[in-house]
Every structure is written in C-alpha cells, then in structure tokens.
C-alpha positions as a printed Julia matrix, in Angstrom:
335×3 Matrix{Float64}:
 -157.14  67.64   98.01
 -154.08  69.14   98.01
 -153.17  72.04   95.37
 -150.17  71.52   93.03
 -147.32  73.69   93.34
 -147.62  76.96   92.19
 -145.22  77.79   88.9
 -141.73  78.63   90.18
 -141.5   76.63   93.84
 -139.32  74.04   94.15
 -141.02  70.91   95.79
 -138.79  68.95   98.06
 -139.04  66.44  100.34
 -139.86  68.58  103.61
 -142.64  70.14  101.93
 -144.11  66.66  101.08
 -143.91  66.12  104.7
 -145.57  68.38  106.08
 -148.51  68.29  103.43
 -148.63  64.59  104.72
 -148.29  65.02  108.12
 -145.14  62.5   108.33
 -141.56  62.87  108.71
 -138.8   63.21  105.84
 -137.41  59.65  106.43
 -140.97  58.45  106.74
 -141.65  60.23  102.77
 -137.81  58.73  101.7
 -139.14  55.37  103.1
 -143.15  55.67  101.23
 -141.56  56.77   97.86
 -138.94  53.95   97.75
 -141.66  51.23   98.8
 -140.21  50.47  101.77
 -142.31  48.01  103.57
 -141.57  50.05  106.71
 -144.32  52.05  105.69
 -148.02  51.25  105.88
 -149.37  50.12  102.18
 -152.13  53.0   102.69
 -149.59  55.45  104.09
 -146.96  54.86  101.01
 -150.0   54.96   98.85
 -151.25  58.53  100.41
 -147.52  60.16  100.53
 -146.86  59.19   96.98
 -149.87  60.46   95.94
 -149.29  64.01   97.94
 -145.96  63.89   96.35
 -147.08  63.37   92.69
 -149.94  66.37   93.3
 -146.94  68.67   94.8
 -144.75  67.4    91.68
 -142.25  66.18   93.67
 -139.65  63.91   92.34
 -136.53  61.86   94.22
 -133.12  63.17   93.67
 -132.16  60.07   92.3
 -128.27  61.74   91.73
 -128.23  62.19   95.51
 -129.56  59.31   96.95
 -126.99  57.48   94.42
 -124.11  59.7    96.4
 -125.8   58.22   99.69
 -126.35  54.69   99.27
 -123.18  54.49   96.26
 -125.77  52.94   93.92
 -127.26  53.6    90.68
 -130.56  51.73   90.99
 -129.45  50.96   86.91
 -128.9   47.27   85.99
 -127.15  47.69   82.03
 -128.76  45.1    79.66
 -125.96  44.35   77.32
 -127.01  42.72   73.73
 -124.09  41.02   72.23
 -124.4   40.48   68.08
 -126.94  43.59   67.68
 -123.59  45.18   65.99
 -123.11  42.61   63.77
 -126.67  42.64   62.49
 -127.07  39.08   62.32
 -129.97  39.54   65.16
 -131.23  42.72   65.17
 -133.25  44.28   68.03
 -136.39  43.91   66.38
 -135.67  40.09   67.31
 -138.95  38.78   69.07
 -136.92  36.37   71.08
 -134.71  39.65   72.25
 -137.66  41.81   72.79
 -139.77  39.29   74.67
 -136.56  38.8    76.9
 -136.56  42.64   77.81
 -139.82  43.06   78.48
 -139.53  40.33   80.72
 -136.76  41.93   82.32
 -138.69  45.16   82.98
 -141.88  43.48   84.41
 -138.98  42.31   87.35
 -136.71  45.24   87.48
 -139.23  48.35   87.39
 -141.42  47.22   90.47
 -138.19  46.74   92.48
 -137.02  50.63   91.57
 -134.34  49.25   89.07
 -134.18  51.6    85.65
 -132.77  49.25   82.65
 -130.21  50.29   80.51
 -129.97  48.75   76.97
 -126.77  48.75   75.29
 -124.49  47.05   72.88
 -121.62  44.59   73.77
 -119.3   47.09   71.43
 -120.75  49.88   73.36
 -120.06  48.71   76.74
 -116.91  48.36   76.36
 -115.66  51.29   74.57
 -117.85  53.93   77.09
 -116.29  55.51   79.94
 -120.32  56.34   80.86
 -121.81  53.57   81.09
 -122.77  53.52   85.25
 -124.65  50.54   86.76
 -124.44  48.53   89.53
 -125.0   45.27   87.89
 -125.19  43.88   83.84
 -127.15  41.11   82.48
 -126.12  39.87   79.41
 -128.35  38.66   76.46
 -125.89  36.33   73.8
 -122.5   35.11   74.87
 -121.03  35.34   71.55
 -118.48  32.58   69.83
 -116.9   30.57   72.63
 -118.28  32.76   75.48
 -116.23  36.01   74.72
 -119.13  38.1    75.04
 -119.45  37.07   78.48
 -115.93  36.72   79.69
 -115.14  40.43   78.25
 -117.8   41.89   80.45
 -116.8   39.69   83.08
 -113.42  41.46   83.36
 -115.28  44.66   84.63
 -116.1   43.07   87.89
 -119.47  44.14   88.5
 -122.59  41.77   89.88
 -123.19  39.93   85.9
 -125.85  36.94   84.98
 -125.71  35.86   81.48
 -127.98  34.28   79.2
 -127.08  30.64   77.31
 -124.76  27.97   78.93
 -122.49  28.35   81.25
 -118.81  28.6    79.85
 -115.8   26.15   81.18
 -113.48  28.47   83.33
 -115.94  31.28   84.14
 -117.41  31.37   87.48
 -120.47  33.69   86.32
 -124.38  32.51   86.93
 -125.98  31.67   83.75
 -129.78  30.97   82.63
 -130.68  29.55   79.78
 -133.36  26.81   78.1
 -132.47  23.47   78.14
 -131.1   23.33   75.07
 -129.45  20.13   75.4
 -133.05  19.12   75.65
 -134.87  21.07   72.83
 -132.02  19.39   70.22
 -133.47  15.93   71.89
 -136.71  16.5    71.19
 -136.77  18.08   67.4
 -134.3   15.09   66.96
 -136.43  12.35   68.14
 -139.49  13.92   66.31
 -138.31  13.84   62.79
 -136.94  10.23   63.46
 -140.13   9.36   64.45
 -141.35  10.53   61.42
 -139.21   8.29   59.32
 -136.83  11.16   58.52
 -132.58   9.72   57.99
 -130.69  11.99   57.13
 -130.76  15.32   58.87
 -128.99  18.59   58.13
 -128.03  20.62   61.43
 -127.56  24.71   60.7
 -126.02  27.01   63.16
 -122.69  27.7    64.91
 -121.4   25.36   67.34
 -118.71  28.26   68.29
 -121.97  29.81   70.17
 -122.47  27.28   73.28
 -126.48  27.42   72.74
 -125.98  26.18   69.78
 -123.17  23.29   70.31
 -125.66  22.13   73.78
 -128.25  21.8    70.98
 -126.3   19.93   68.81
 -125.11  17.61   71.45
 -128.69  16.97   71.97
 -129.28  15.58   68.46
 -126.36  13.21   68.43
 -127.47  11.95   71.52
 -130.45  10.72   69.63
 -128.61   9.9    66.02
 -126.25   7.8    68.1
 -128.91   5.85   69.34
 -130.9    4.99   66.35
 -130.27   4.33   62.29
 -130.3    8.06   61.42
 -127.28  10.43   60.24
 -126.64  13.46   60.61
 -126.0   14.86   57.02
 -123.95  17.56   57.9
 -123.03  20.89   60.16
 -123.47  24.17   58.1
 -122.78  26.99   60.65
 -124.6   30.01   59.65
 -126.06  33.58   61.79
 -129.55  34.01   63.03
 -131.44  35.44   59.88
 -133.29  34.35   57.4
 -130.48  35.29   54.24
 -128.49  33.05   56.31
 -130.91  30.09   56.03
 -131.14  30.81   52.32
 -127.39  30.49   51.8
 -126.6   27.5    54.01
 -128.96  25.37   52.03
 -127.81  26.58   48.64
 -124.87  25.26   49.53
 -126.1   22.14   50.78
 -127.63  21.3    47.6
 -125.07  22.68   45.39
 -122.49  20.42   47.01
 -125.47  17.56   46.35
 -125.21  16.82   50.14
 -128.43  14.67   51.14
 -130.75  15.11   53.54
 -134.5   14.56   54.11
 -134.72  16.85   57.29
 -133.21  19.95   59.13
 -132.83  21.49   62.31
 -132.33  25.01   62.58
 -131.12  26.81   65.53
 -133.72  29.78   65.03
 -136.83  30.09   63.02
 -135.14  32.64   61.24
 -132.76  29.94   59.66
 -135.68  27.66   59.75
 -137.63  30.16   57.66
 -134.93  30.82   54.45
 -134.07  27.44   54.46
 -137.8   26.67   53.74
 -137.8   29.24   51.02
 -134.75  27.8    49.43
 -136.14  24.67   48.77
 -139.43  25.39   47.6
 -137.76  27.7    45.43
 -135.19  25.04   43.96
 -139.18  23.2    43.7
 -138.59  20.59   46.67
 -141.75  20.31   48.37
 -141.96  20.81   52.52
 -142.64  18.89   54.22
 -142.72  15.99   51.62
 -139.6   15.64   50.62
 -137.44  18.08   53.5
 -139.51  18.03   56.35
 -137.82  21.22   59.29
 -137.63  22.25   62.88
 -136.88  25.72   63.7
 -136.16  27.48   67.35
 -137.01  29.93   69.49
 -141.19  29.63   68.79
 -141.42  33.33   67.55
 -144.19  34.76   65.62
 -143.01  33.91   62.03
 -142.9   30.57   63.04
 -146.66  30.49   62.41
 -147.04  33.5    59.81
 -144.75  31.61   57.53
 -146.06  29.39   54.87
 -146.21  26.79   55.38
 -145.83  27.18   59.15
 -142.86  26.16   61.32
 -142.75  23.28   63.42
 -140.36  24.83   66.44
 -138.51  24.36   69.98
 -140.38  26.98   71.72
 -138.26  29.14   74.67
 -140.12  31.08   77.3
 -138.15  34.43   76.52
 -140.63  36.35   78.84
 -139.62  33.99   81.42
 -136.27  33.82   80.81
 -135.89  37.26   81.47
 -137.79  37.08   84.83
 -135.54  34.54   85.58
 -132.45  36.72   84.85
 -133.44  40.2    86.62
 -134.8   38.36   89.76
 -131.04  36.28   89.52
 -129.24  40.05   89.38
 -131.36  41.57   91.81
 -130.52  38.45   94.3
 -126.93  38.64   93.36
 -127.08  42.51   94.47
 -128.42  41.63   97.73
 -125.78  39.4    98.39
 -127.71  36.19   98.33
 -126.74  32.99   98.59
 -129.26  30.8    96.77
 -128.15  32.1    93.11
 -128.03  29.28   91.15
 -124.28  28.98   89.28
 -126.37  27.77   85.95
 -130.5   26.95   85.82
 -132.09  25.41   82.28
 -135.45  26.34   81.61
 -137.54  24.04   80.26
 -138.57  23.64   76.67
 -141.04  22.04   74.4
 -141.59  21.13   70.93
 -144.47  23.12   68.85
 -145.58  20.8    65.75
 -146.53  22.59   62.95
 -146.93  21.9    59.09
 -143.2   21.82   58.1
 -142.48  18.58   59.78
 -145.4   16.82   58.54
C-alpha cells in the first residue's frame, strides 16, 4: 500500500502518477470518471490519489475548460416565508437533484430567488429553478441572465425555457372527480391562480364541474402554509359561503383548513369532506389524515438535473415542457 504524504508535501498530480504508474492526463482522465479509463484503473488511481491526499484544482481546471462544474438551485418564495425550506416537497426535490448531479461531478448550489439576483458571486454554468412565482416572474427574471435554465411548474406563454412539472391539470381532475363521486356539490378551491401550478390545477376541476351538477363554491387564493389554510376558511364561513368540500393546492392549506372547521365544530369528513397536494408527510400524521394528489418530488428533481445536464451538453432531445404523472392518495378526510 502506498504511504500517505508526509506532513508538509504538497501532493499533485505528477506525483499521483508516478505512484500509479500512469500518465498525468491518464490521472486527470481516472479522477474525472472519464470512461477513457479502465473502471479498475480509475478505481486504483483514485484510490492512490485519496492515500497521497491529493485533491483536483477544481479553480484551474475551471480556467481550462471555462466551467464551474456548479449548477445554482434557485428557490423562489423561501424569502417570503410562505414555504420555507424545511418544505418536504422542496427537500425531496433537492435531494433528488443531488442523487443526478453529484455522480456526474456537478456541485449544487442552493440559493434564494432574492439572492440571485442581487449577488455579483453567484458563478454557475447552469440554474434550475424550484417555484416560478405569480405569473412566471420568478422564472422570466432569471431567464434574463442567459445561462442554460430548466424550471419547475408549467411552462409560461412567451418564454422559450424547458419546464417540468406534474400534471397538474390532471391531479385537479382527479381530486375533482373523487369528491363528486362521493356526492360532494359544492366545492371550495384555495390557492393562487397568479402561480401557473395552481391555475393548471384549477382548470382541471372546472373541467370536471362543467361536466356534471356540481359548483364550485368559490376561489380563496391563499400561500402554502398551514395559517394560510386557517384564514381562508374563516373567511369562507364568516362570509356564510357554502360548501361541502375543498381542494387545497398543498397539504399545508389542506391541513389548517381542517383545523378550522373542526374548531368552528364541523365534523370532517361528514359534513366538509378535503383534498390536499403534494402527498407530504403531514398528510398522514394529521388527524384525521389527508386524502392528497401525491407528486413524485424525488423524481421530479431527477427529471430536472438530468434536463440541465442535457441542456449543457448541447442536446437536442430536451423536452420544451414534460408533466409527470400524478395520482390520488385516499385517506380519511374525504370519506
């Protein structure tokens, strides 16, 4: 085995050669994963290298090849607080993101929409960006840098930028068509339709309403958190608007508006029966538990670093928009 370097040497990339018998461009090659290199060779060089304590000048091959390896993960509403980073839906995303990006020698850098635009720092040599914002502005502000950009959502009239998202369209279809099954009438939609997830799902419930007997009670828009679900029924029943179910664009939403009826003593799902989004864990910890549109947000952002890591290589088969698929989760508070 060979010995680790002694206190005070500098280990470069010559010296990893000749411990391995190869040459420099051979080591560059094994310690990027080239696939010019023998599996067992890159495995035995990177090994040599780790023992020597060698590490890539990552600042100078950036000079060389004029690229960061970085792709900037841009969170738009994390500023706002209205869904915080502690967000399973966001964190699922990421890690999916990493499982893509890390294996192909891509570092992730997680910022705020606010942030990215102030910074003068900020280098990368592509973005992905998690929540478009009202009307797409997120997305069309970091558009204007002109780096490689995917987005997640729906895609947004008048800007050319690849976007992956559920089918959202769909998952309004389907919690739609479930509480009409059950008998439900009058249903009460909450969540922005300025945010084009949101107005897709929407136009998926009125696709339904508008083919059978039921109404829709009413829009409330409201943010993604549970105070906001609280306050958007309050005023639903203070304005004695009536409904017997509700769709809510997050099972945050879903969650307070639950807690604001039992609390006004209007039983769930007997008399208000509810369909959240998003499928996250307090979907079943609640009580009761939350009948949701479940998203594959680990899959989703799969999807989204294998799209920007296509998109760097100049492919051509990067879809302009792709909808995931989605499916309803029954649970108590639909009955």
């Amino acid at each position: 085995m060979n010995k680790p370097a002694k206190p005070g040497d500098r280990p470069t990339m010559e010296k990893v050669a000749a411990l391995a018998g190869v040459s420099t461009i051979t080591v560059s090659r094994a310690l990027r994963g080239s696939d010019l290199v023998r599996p067992e060779l890159r495995e035995r060089i990177t090994r040599i290298a780790s023992e020597a304590g060698y590490r890539m000048n990552v600042a100078a091959r950036s000079l060389r090849t004029r690229r960061t390896q970085t792709i900037a993960v841009v969170i738009e509403q994390l500023a706002r607080g209205d869904r915080p980073i502690t967000d399973p839906l966001l964190l699922a995303m990421i890690g999916g993101l990493l499982e893509v990006l890390t294996p192909a020698d891509h570092a992730m850098l997680l910022t705020t929409n606010d942030h990215f635009l102030e910074s003068n720092a900020i280098g990368a040599d592509g973005v992905v960006v998690l929540g478009q914002g009202e009307g797409g502005e997120c997305l069309k502000q970091v558009a204007a840098f002109g780096l490689p950009l995917v987005g997640w959502g729906e895609p947004v009239p008048g800007l050319n930028v690849p976007v992956i998202g559920s089918d959202n369209r769909q998952g309004g279809r389907l919690a739609a068509e479930h509480l009409i099954a059950s008998g439900r009438k009058r249903l009460l939609f909450l969540g922005d339709a300025q945010h084009p997830e949101v107005a897709s799902r929407l136009d998926g419930v009125r696709e339904v309403l508008a083919a059978s007997e039921a109404a829709l009670a009413s829009v409330i828009p409201c943010a993604f958190s549970i105070e906001a679900g609280v306050r958007a029924v309050e005023a639903a029943l203070d304005t004695q608007t009536r409904f017997d179910a509700i769709i809510a664009v997050s099972d945050f939403i879903a969650a307070g508006a639950c807690d604001a009826l039992m609390e006004r003593d209007i039983a769930v799902p007997r008399d208000v029966a509810i369909v959240g989004f998003d499928d996250t864990p307090i979907a079943t910890t609640h009580r009761p538990s939350l009948t949701s549109v479940r998203q594959d947000a680990a899959g989703a952002g799969g999807a989204l670093g294998q799209a920007i890591l296509a998109i760097l290589d100049n492919a051509e088969s990067v879809p302009v928009a792709a909808a995931l698929p989605v499916e309803l989760v029954v649970r108590e508070s639909s009955g």
